[in-house]
Amino acid sequence: MIQKIAVIGAGTMGHSIALNFAIYGLNVNVYDPDWKSVESAKDEIHRQLDLLQEVGNIDIQDKINTLKSIHFYTSLKETVADREFVVEAVPENLELKQDLFKKLDDYCPPKTILASNTSSLDLGSMMAKVSEMRRKRILITHWYNPAHIMPLVEISNFGNNHKDVYEDVKNLHMSIGKQCIEVLKNIPGLVANRIQQSVAREVFSLMEQQAASPEDIEKALMFGPAFRYATTGQLMIADMGGLDIWCTVGDNLLKDMENRQFSSPLLREKTSEGKLGLKSGEGFFNYRKDEAEEIKKQFNRKLLHQLNASQYYMNHIK
């Protein structure tokens, strides 16, 4: 079993991925060239551990052990010199990732498996500069944010890597409590993001049409479809309701639903106005700057309660 991990990038996804591995006792090196980002990541890891302890997911000794398992570096070569698995979580820039994988190919031992957390870039393009041998040991492992709470990890199995590489990576992520799906086709967005974007497209369209208030649109999703999705997938839901009914309803509704091939004008308008959501203080809702940390904490607290409540269902997924 893989024991030595490196995470490249200490930002939102990077530090959270590192935290998840460390909670399960794995030795984790984290690299970021900016020491300010490292310090920020350390602070955020402490906050997340405090919350995990507060809701009862870990105890004080777990917290101490987790912090001992994470080591920060500003030298990429030192970070990965003895690592068995390296996952990058740097910005979604193809050239940046190509250059990074080239360096990782040079710096890492031959047996090291490399992975990308990307959800939008092509694997073949990202590994264009690496050796032929290393291409057999590179894949995508796409986590959902916040990575240390959300159970899903999408793992690519597009045919470039050896079968044992996929199995080793899958077993690694299952050992830290993740629900893994095998993505067989190299398609943009993989699986989960495509599903999420289809829901978001209709939600934004309903907002444009002023079909209901923002609060009621949220309520419709939370206590309607999403209430079932927490424990049951769409295919089983369709089976339970009857495929004939789903077929008829689809014929009646889909022709009137949103099918644009670009982002909602409403999103574009808010973005141009600098209304970016929590990080700017206003998006679809308003947020006071002095309450931002508490809002994030409550967001994660709800996810943790959902995670704990869903353990039975996750343990019984075939």
mmCIF file of C-alpha atoms in Angstrom:
data_model
loop_
_atom_site.group_PDB
_atom_site.id
_atom_site.type_symbol
_atom_site.label_atom_id
_atom_site.label_comp_id
_atom_site.label_asym_id
_atom_site.label_seq_id
_atom_site.Cartn_x
_atom_site.Cartn_y
_atom_site.Cartn_z
ATOM 1 C CA MET A 1 0.000 0.000 0.000
ATOM 2 C CA ILE A 2 1.178 3.500 -0.872
ATOM 3 C CA GLN A 3 2.374 5.341 2.244
ATOM 4 C CA LYS A 4 4.366 8.384 1.097
ATOM 5 C CA ILE A 5 2.310 11.155 -0.514
ATOM 6 C CA ALA A 6 3.142 14.537 -1.985
ATOM 7 C CA VAL A 7 0.622 17.265 -2.783
ATOM 8 C CA ILE A 8 1.704 20.033 -5.142
ATOM 9 C CA GLY A 9 -0.021 23.312 -4.341
ATOM 10 C CA ALA A 10 -1.148 24.460 -0.888
ATOM 11 C CA GLY A 11 -4.283 26.279 -2.023
ATOM 12 C CA THR A 12 -7.952 25.482 -1.485
ATOM 13 C CA MET A 13 -7.811 21.946 -2.880
ATOM 14 C CA GLY A 14 -4.170 21.141 -2.134
ATOM 15 C CA HIS A 15 -4.158 21.677 1.608
ATOM 16 C CA SER A 16 -7.514 19.908 1.940
ATOM 17 C CA ILE A 17 -6.300 16.851 -0.011
ATOM 18 C CA ALA A 18 -3.179 16.754 2.152
ATOM 19 C CA LEU A 19 -5.313 16.974 5.277
ATOM 20 C CA ASN A 20 -7.431 13.993 4.218
ATOM 21 C CA PHE A 21 -4.376 11.792 3.639
ATOM 22 C CA ALA A 22 -2.780 12.886 6.910
ATOM 23 C CA ILE A 23 -5.917 12.204 8.973
ATOM 24 C CA TYR A 24 -5.542 8.563 7.968
ATOM 25 C CA GLY A 25 -1.935 8.438 9.106
ATOM 26 C CA LEU A 26 -0.175 8.750 5.754
ATOM 27 C CA ASN A 27 3.048 10.726 5.485
ATOM 28 C CA VAL A 28 2.329 13.837 3.400
ATOM 29 C CA ASN A 29 4.668 16.433 1.904
ATOM 30 C CA VAL A 30 3.078 19.639 0.618
ATOM 31 C CA TYR A 31 4.828 21.926 -1.855
ATOM 32 C CA ASP A 32 4.116 25.552 -2.641
ATOM 33 C CA PRO A 33 6.663 28.087 -3.911
ATOM 34 C CA ASP A 34 5.006 30.897 -1.944
ATOM 35 C CA TRP A 35 5.643 30.730 1.799
ATOM 36 C CA LYS A 36 2.651 33.002 2.440
ATOM 37 C CA SER A 37 0.449 30.336 0.839
ATOM 38 C CA VAL A 38 2.075 27.739 3.077
ATOM 39 C CA GLU A 39 1.331 29.777 6.196
ATOM 40 C CA SER A 40 -2.250 30.322 5.043
ATOM 41 C CA ALA A 41 -2.621 26.570 4.434
ATOM 42 C CA LYS A 42 -1.326 25.785 7.911
ATOM 43 C CA ASP A 43 -3.874 28.144 9.458
ATOM 44 C CA GLU A 44 -6.715 26.642 7.431
ATOM 45 C CA ILE A 45 -5.692 23.090 8.338
ATOM 46 C CA HIS A 46 -5.803 24.035 12.026
ATOM 47 C CA ARG A 47 -9.281 25.540 11.565
ATOM 48 C CA GLN A 48 -10.568 22.453 9.774
ATOM 49 C CA LEU A 49 -9.128 20.130 12.410
ATOM 50 C CA ASP A 50 -10.761 22.220 15.120
ATOM 51 C CA LEU A 51 -14.111 21.801 13.367
ATOM 52 C CA LEU A 52 -13.619 18.058 12.893
ATOM 53 C CA GLN A 53 -12.882 17.757 16.602
ATOM 54 C CA GLU A 54 -15.848 19.960 17.474
ATOM 55 C CA VAL A 55 -18.330 17.728 15.605
ATOM 56 C CA GLY A 56 -16.759 14.555 16.996
ATOM 57 C CA ASN A 57 -15.076 13.156 13.878
ATOM 58 C CA ILE A 58 -11.627 13.209 15.498
ATOM 59 C CA ASP A 59 -10.199 13.613 18.988
ATOM 60 C CA ILE A 60 -7.278 15.655 20.270
ATOM 61 C CA GLN A 61 -4.765 12.845 19.696
ATOM 62 C CA ASP A 62 -5.964 12.450 16.100
ATOM 63 C CA LYS A 63 -5.407 16.161 15.624
ATOM 64 C CA ILE A 64 -1.873 15.975 17.012
ATOM 65 C CA ASN A 65 -1.017 12.943 14.859
ATOM 66 C CA THR A 66 -2.445 14.580 11.736
ATOM 67 C CA LEU A 67 -0.344 17.708 12.170
ATOM 68 C CA LYS A 68 2.773 15.575 12.669
ATOM 69 C CA SER A 69 2.075 13.800 9.366
ATOM 70 C CA ILE A 70 2.094 16.957 7.192
ATOM 71 C CA HIS A 71 5.375 18.562 6.118
ATOM 72 C CA PHE A 72 5.648 21.759 4.060
ATOM 73 C CA TYR A 73 8.307 22.627 1.476
ATOM 74 C CA THR A 74 9.146 25.408 -0.958
ATOM 75 C CA SER A 75 11.558 23.162 -2.884
ATOM 76 C CA LEU A 76 9.791 20.880 -5.370
ATOM 77 C CA LYS A 77 12.752 18.520 -5.675
ATOM 78 C CA GLU A 78 12.947 17.957 -1.913
ATOM 79 C CA THR A 79 9.182 17.514 -1.680
ATOM 80 C CA VAL A 80 8.982 14.570 -4.085
ATOM 81 C CA ALA A 81 12.399 12.907 -3.790
ATOM 82 C CA ASP A 82 11.144 9.779 -1.989
ATOM 83 C CA ARG A 83 7.394 9.924 -2.694
ATOM 84 C CA GLU A 84 5.324 7.002 -3.991
ATOM 85 C CA PHE A 85 2.302 9.042 -5.087
ATOM 86 C CA VAL A 86 2.232 12.710 -6.125
ATOM 87 C CA VAL A 87 -0.964 14.646 -6.872
ATOM 88 C CA GLU A 88 -0.930 18.175 -8.249
ATOM 89 C CA ALA A 89 -3.557 20.774 -7.350
ATOM 90 C CA VAL A 90 -2.179 23.850 -9.127
ATOM 91 C CA PRO A 91 -4.277 26.301 -11.184
ATOM 92 C CA GLU A 92 -6.057 25.017 -14.314
ATOM 93 C CA ASN A 93 -3.431 26.196 -16.779
ATOM 94 C CA LEU A 94 -2.272 23.635 -19.343
ATOM 95 C CA GLU A 95 1.233 25.012 -19.843
ATOM 96 C CA LEU A 96 1.765 25.238 -16.084
ATOM 97 C CA LYS A 97 0.743 21.606 -15.604
ATOM 98 C CA GLN A 98 2.816 20.397 -18.567
ATOM 99 C CA ASP A 99 5.946 22.022 -17.143
ATOM 100 C CA LEU A 100 5.157 20.731 -13.668
ATOM 101 C CA PHE A 101 4.750 17.128 -14.841
ATOM 102 C CA LYS A 102 8.034 17.392 -16.744
ATOM 103 C CA LYS A 103 9.801 18.413 -13.525
ATOM 104 C CA LEU A 104 8.039 15.689 -11.536
ATOM 105 C CA ASP A 105 9.100 13.143 -14.129
ATOM 106 C CA ASP A 106 12.710 14.266 -13.631
ATOM 107 C CA TYR A 107 12.626 14.551 -9.827
ATOM 108 C CA CYS A 108 10.539 11.547 -8.789
ATOM 109 C CA PRO A 109 11.704 7.918 -8.491
ATOM 110 C CA PRO A 110 10.775 5.755 -11.523
ATOM 111 C CA LYS A 111 8.022 3.945 -9.614
ATOM 112 C CA THR A 112 6.255 7.119 -8.453
ATOM 113 C CA ILE A 113 2.671 7.488 -9.648
ATOM 114 C CA LEU A 114 1.683 11.011 -10.713
ATOM 115 C CA ALA A 115 -1.857 12.381 -10.645
ATOM 116 C CA SER A 116 -3.735 15.552 -11.475
ATOM 117 C CA ASN A 117 -6.742 16.938 -9.643
ATOM 118 C CA THR A 118 -7.973 18.595 -12.848
ATOM 119 C CA SER A 119 -11.602 18.402 -13.881
ATOM 120 C CA SER A 120 -11.296 20.314 -17.142
ATOM 121 C CA LEU A 121 -7.935 19.625 -18.814
ATOM 122 C CA ASP A 122 -7.058 16.701 -21.076
ATOM 123 C CA LEU A 123 -4.760 14.067 -19.562
ATOM 124 C CA GLY A 124 -2.909 13.431 -22.816
ATOM 125 C CA SER A 125 -2.142 17.124 -23.215
ATOM 126 C CA MET A 126 -0.973 17.516 -19.615
ATOM 127 C CA MET A 127 1.563 14.691 -19.906
ATOM 128 C CA ALA A 128 2.881 15.761 -23.332
ATOM 129 C CA LYS A 129 6.385 16.534 -21.992
ATOM 130 C CA VAL A 130 6.950 13.442 -19.846
ATOM 131 C CA SER A 131 8.760 10.231 -20.785
ATOM 132 C CA GLU A 132 6.976 7.264 -22.353
ATOM 133 C CA MET A 133 7.579 5.157 -19.254
ATOM 134 C CA ARG A 134 6.085 7.777 -16.946
ATOM 135 C CA ARG A 135 2.963 8.088 -19.092
ATOM 136 C CA LYS A 136 2.057 4.603 -17.912
ATOM 137 C CA ARG A 137 2.009 5.930 -14.347
ATOM 138 C CA ILE A 138 -0.049 9.106 -14.705
ATOM 139 C CA LEU A 139 -3.781 9.505 -14.167
ATOM 140 C CA ILE A 140 -6.453 11.920 -13.014
ATOM 141 C CA THR A 141 -7.730 11.819 -9.455
ATOM 142 C CA HIS A 142 -10.434 14.472 -9.268
ATOM 143 C CA TRP A 143 -11.573 15.404 -5.752
ATOM 144 C CA TYR A 144 -14.590 17.494 -4.801
ATOM 145 C CA ASN A 145 -14.319 20.618 -2.628
ATOM 146 C CA PRO A 146 -13.868 20.562 0.353
ATOM 147 C CA ALA A 147 -11.663 17.553 -0.359
ATOM 148 C CA HIS A 148 -11.316 16.327 3.228
ATOM 149 C CA ILE A 149 -15.115 16.129 3.621
ATOM 150 C CA MET A 150 -16.638 15.296 0.236
ATOM 151 C CA PRO A 151 -16.444 11.508 -0.287
ATOM 152 C CA LEU A 152 -16.100 11.415 -4.087
ATOM 153 C CA VAL A 153 -12.879 10.908 -6.026
ATOM 154 C CA GLU A 154 -13.052 10.322 -9.788
ATOM 155 C CA ILE A 155 -10.132 8.225 -11.058
ATOM 156 C CA SER A 156 -9.278 7.993 -14.737
ATOM 157 C CA ASN A 157 -8.651 4.661 -16.411
ATOM 158 C CA PHE A 158 -8.296 5.747 -20.024
ATOM 159 C CA GLY A 159 -5.903 3.002 -21.068
ATOM 160 C CA ASN A 160 -2.586 4.862 -20.822
ATOM 161 C CA ASN A 161 -1.576 3.306 -17.494
ATOM 162 C CA HIS A 162 -0.978 -0.246 -16.320
ATOM 163 C CA LYS A 163 -3.968 -1.885 -14.641
ATOM 164 C CA ASP A 164 -2.064 -2.268 -11.368
ATOM 165 C CA VAL A 165 -1.455 1.500 -11.285
ATOM 166 C CA TYR A 166 -5.188 2.167 -11.347
ATOM 167 C CA GLU A 167 -5.825 -0.480 -8.684
ATOM 168 C CA ASP A 168 -3.086 0.884 -6.421
ATOM 169 C CA VAL A 169 -4.490 4.416 -6.662
ATOM 170 C CA LYS A 170 -8.062 3.233 -6.132
ATOM 171 C CA ASN A 171 -7.046 1.210 -3.059
ATOM 172 C CA LEU A 172 -5.136 4.203 -1.688
ATOM 173 C CA HIS A 173 -8.187 6.463 -1.889
ATOM 174 C CA MET A 174 -10.563 3.819 -0.547
ATOM 175 C CA SER A 175 -8.235 3.423 2.449
ATOM 176 C CA ILE A 176 -8.862 7.072 3.367
ATOM 177 C CA GLY A 177 -12.643 6.749 3.233
ATOM 178 C CA LYS A 178 -13.299 7.847 -0.341
ATOM 179 C CA GLN A 179 -16.004 6.635 -2.721
ATOM 180 C CA CYS A 180 -14.175 6.095 -6.005
ATOM 181 C CA ILE A 181 -15.581 5.961 -9.495
ATOM 182 C CA GLU A 182 -13.675 4.663 -12.510
ATOM 183 C CA VAL A 183 -13.892 7.088 -15.437
ATOM 184 C CA LEU A 184 -13.511 5.026 -18.589
ATOM 185 C CA LYS A 185 -13.790 7.725 -21.250
ATOM 186 C CA ASN A 186 -11.623 10.811 -21.637
ATOM 187 C CA ILE A 187 -14.412 13.394 -21.792
ATOM 188 C CA PRO A 188 -14.330 17.049 -20.645
ATOM 189 C CA GLY A 189 -15.501 17.467 -17.060
ATOM 190 C CA LEU A 190 -15.352 13.741 -16.307
ATOM 191 C CA VAL A 191 -18.644 12.542 -14.747
ATOM 192 C CA ALA A 192 -19.689 14.453 -11.629
ATOM 193 C CA ASN A 193 -19.023 17.953 -12.954
ATOM 194 C CA ARG A 194 -21.094 17.253 -16.061
ATOM 195 C CA ILE A 195 -24.023 16.205 -13.874
ATOM 196 C CA GLN A 196 -23.544 19.244 -11.640
ATOM 197 C CA GLN A 197 -23.374 21.658 -14.574
ATOM 198 C CA SER A 198 -26.632 20.323 -16.013
ATOM 199 C CA VAL A 199 -28.408 21.096 -12.735
ATOM 200 C CA ALA A 200 -26.704 24.497 -12.431
ATOM 201 C CA ARG A 201 -27.712 25.476 -15.971
ATOM 202 C CA GLU A 202 -31.405 25.040 -15.165
ATOM 203 C CA VAL A 203 -31.096 26.712 -11.755
ATOM 204 C CA PHE A 204 -29.484 29.803 -13.296
ATOM 205 C CA SER A 205 -32.140 29.825 -16.026
ATOM 206 C CA LEU A 206 -34.896 29.793 -13.400
ATOM 207 C CA MET A 207 -33.193 32.762 -11.761
ATOM 208 C CA GLU A 208 -33.097 34.646 -15.087
ATOM 209 C CA GLN A 209 -36.802 33.956 -15.579
ATOM 210 C CA GLN A 210 -37.561 35.049 -12.003
ATOM 211 C CA ALA A 211 -39.554 31.844 -11.662
ATOM 212 C CA ALA A 212 -39.082 32.006 -7.875
ATOM 213 C CA SER A 213 -36.963 33.808 -5.311
ATOM 214 C CA PRO A 214 -33.328 32.697 -4.858
ATOM 215 C CA GLU A 215 -34.273 31.291 -1.459
ATOM 216 C CA ASP A 216 -37.139 29.210 -2.878
ATOM 217 C CA ILE A 217 -35.089 27.921 -5.810
ATOM 218 C CA GLU A 218 -32.508 26.721 -3.282
ATOM 219 C CA LYS A 219 -35.270 25.154 -1.187
ATOM 220 C CA ALA A 220 -36.740 23.379 -4.230
ATOM 221 C CA LEU A 221 -33.408 21.684 -4.913
ATOM 222 C CA MET A 222 -32.458 20.942 -1.294
ATOM 223 C CA PHE A 223 -35.793 19.403 -0.287
ATOM 224 C CA GLY A 224 -36.717 17.949 -3.672
ATOM 225 C CA PRO A 225 -34.167 16.255 -5.955
ATOM 226 C CA ALA A 226 -31.119 16.762 -3.717
ATOM 227 C CA PHE A 227 -32.922 15.205 -0.746
ATOM 228 C CA ARG A 228 -33.078 11.914 -2.655
ATOM 229 C CA TYR A 229 -29.654 12.315 -4.235
ATOM 230 C CA ALA A 230 -28.023 12.206 -0.810
ATOM 231 C CA THR A 231 -28.775 8.480 -0.625
ATOM 232 C CA THR A 232 -29.944 7.413 -4.101
ATOM 233 C CA GLY A 233 -28.596 7.971 -7.613
ATOM 234 C CA GLN A 234 -30.600 9.175 -10.599
ATOM 235 C CA LEU A 235 -30.802 5.770 -12.283
ATOM 236 C CA MET A 236 -32.332 4.094 -9.223
ATOM 237 C CA ILE A 237 -34.679 7.053 -8.742
ATOM 238 C CA ALA A 238 -35.875 6.589 -12.318
ATOM 239 C CA ASP A 239 -36.364 2.860 -11.750
ATOM 240 C CA MET A 240 -38.354 3.527 -8.581
ATOM 241 C CA GLY A 241 -40.609 6.050 -10.317
ATOM 242 C CA GLY A 242 -41.052 4.040 -13.503
ATOM 243 C CA LEU A 243 -39.100 4.532 -16.717
ATOM 244 C CA ASP A 244 -42.307 5.024 -18.688
ATOM 245 C CA ILE A 245 -43.187 8.012 -16.499
ATOM 246 C CA TRP A 246 -39.682 9.480 -16.798
ATOM 247 C CA CYS A 247 -39.905 9.064 -20.565
ATOM 248 C CA THR A 248 -43.247 10.888 -20.753
ATOM 249 C CA VAL A 249 -42.182 13.707 -18.435
ATOM 250 C CA GLY A 250 -38.956 14.126 -20.411
ATOM 251 C CA ASP A 251 -40.911 14.439 -23.652
ATOM 252 C CA ASN A 252 -43.157 17.070 -22.059
ATOM 253 C CA LEU A 253 -40.492 19.165 -20.308
ATOM 254 C CA LEU A 254 -37.109 18.923 -21.994
ATOM 255 C CA LYS A 255 -38.094 20.944 -25.060
ATOM 256 C CA ASP A 256 -38.903 23.885 -22.776
ATOM 257 C CA MET A 257 -35.814 23.637 -20.547
ATOM 258 C CA GLU A 258 -32.526 25.472 -20.844
ATOM 259 C CA ASN A 259 -30.086 24.042 -23.400
ATOM 260 C CA ARG A 260 -27.659 26.909 -24.064
ATOM 261 C CA GLN A 261 -24.063 25.935 -24.740
ATOM 262 C CA PHE A 262 -22.419 28.709 -22.729
ATOM 263 C CA SER A 263 -22.508 30.125 -19.218
ATOM 264 C CA SER A 264 -25.614 31.935 -18.037
ATOM 265 C CA PRO A 265 -25.695 35.678 -18.911
ATOM 266 C CA LEU A 266 -26.657 36.208 -15.286
ATOM 267 C CA LEU A 267 -23.351 34.665 -14.161
ATOM 268 C CA ARG A 268 -21.454 36.746 -16.692
ATOM 269 C CA GLU A 269 -23.172 39.938 -15.530
ATOM 270 C CA LYS A 270 -22.446 39.319 -11.868
ATOM 271 C CA THR A 271 -18.842 38.417 -12.662
ATOM 272 C CA SER A 272 -18.346 41.652 -14.620
ATOM 273 C CA GLU A 273 -19.745 43.583 -11.642
ATOM 274 C CA GLY A 274 -17.312 41.875 -9.274
ATOM 275 C CA LYS A 275 -20.124 40.051 -7.467
ATOM 276 C CA LEU A 276 -18.291 36.742 -7.103
ATOM 277 C CA GLY A 277 -20.005 35.257 -4.068
ATOM 278 C CA LEU A 278 -18.587 34.821 -0.593
ATOM 279 C CA LYS A 279 -15.077 35.966 -1.542
ATOM 280 C CA SER A 280 -16.348 39.392 -2.694
ATOM 281 C CA GLY A 281 -19.200 39.784 -0.204
ATOM 282 C CA GLU A 282 -22.000 39.479 -2.751
ATOM 283 C CA GLY A 283 -23.187 36.933 -5.296
ATOM 284 C CA PHE A 284 -26.722 35.612 -5.405
ATOM 285 C CA PHE A 285 -26.797 36.447 -1.685
ATOM 286 C CA ASN A 286 -25.032 39.068 0.460
ATOM 287 C CA TYR A 287 -22.246 38.232 2.940
ATOM 288 C CA ARG A 288 -20.709 40.449 5.596
ATOM 289 C CA LYS A 289 -16.921 40.373 5.549
ATOM 290 C CA ASP A 290 -16.694 39.832 9.302
ATOM 291 C CA GLU A 291 -18.945 36.769 8.981
ATOM 292 C CA ALA A 292 -17.126 35.071 6.085
ATOM 293 C CA GLU A 293 -15.152 32.597 8.213
ATOM 294 C CA GLU A 294 -18.231 31.634 10.208
ATOM 295 C CA ILE A 295 -20.235 31.130 7.004
ATOM 296 C CA LYS A 296 -17.526 28.799 5.647
ATOM 297 C CA LYS A 297 -17.471 26.966 8.958
ATOM 298 C CA GLN A 298 -21.237 26.450 8.909
ATOM 299 C CA PHE A 299 -21.056 25.308 5.273
ATOM 300 C CA ASN A 300 -18.492 22.648 6.211
ATOM 301 C CA ARG A 301 -20.386 21.739 9.385
ATOM 302 C CA LYS A 302 -23.482 20.884 7.335
ATOM 303 C CA LEU A 303 -21.392 18.756 4.994
ATOM 304 C CA LEU A 304 -19.854 16.921 7.948
ATOM 305 C CA HIS A 305 -23.284 16.160 9.380
ATOM 306 C CA GLN A 306 -24.317 14.882 5.942
ATOM 307 C CA LEU A 307 -21.145 12.806 5.722
ATOM 308 C CA ASN A 308 -21.761 11.223 9.105
ATOM 309 C CA ALA A 309 -25.424 10.581 8.335
ATOM 310 C CA SER A 310 -24.503 8.982 5.012
ATOM 311 C CA GLN A 311 -21.956 6.504 6.370
ATOM 312 C CA TYR A 312 -24.461 3.626 6.367
ATOM 313 C CA TYR A 313 -25.351 4.178 2.731
ATOM 314 C CA MET A 314 -21.727 4.570 1.644
ATOM 315 C CA ASN A 315 -20.738 1.385 3.455
ATOM 316 C CA HIS A 316 -23.464 -0.547 1.645
ATOM 317 C CA ILE A 317 -22.801 0.678 -1.891
ATOM 318 C CA LYS A 318 -21.890 -2.330 -4.024
#
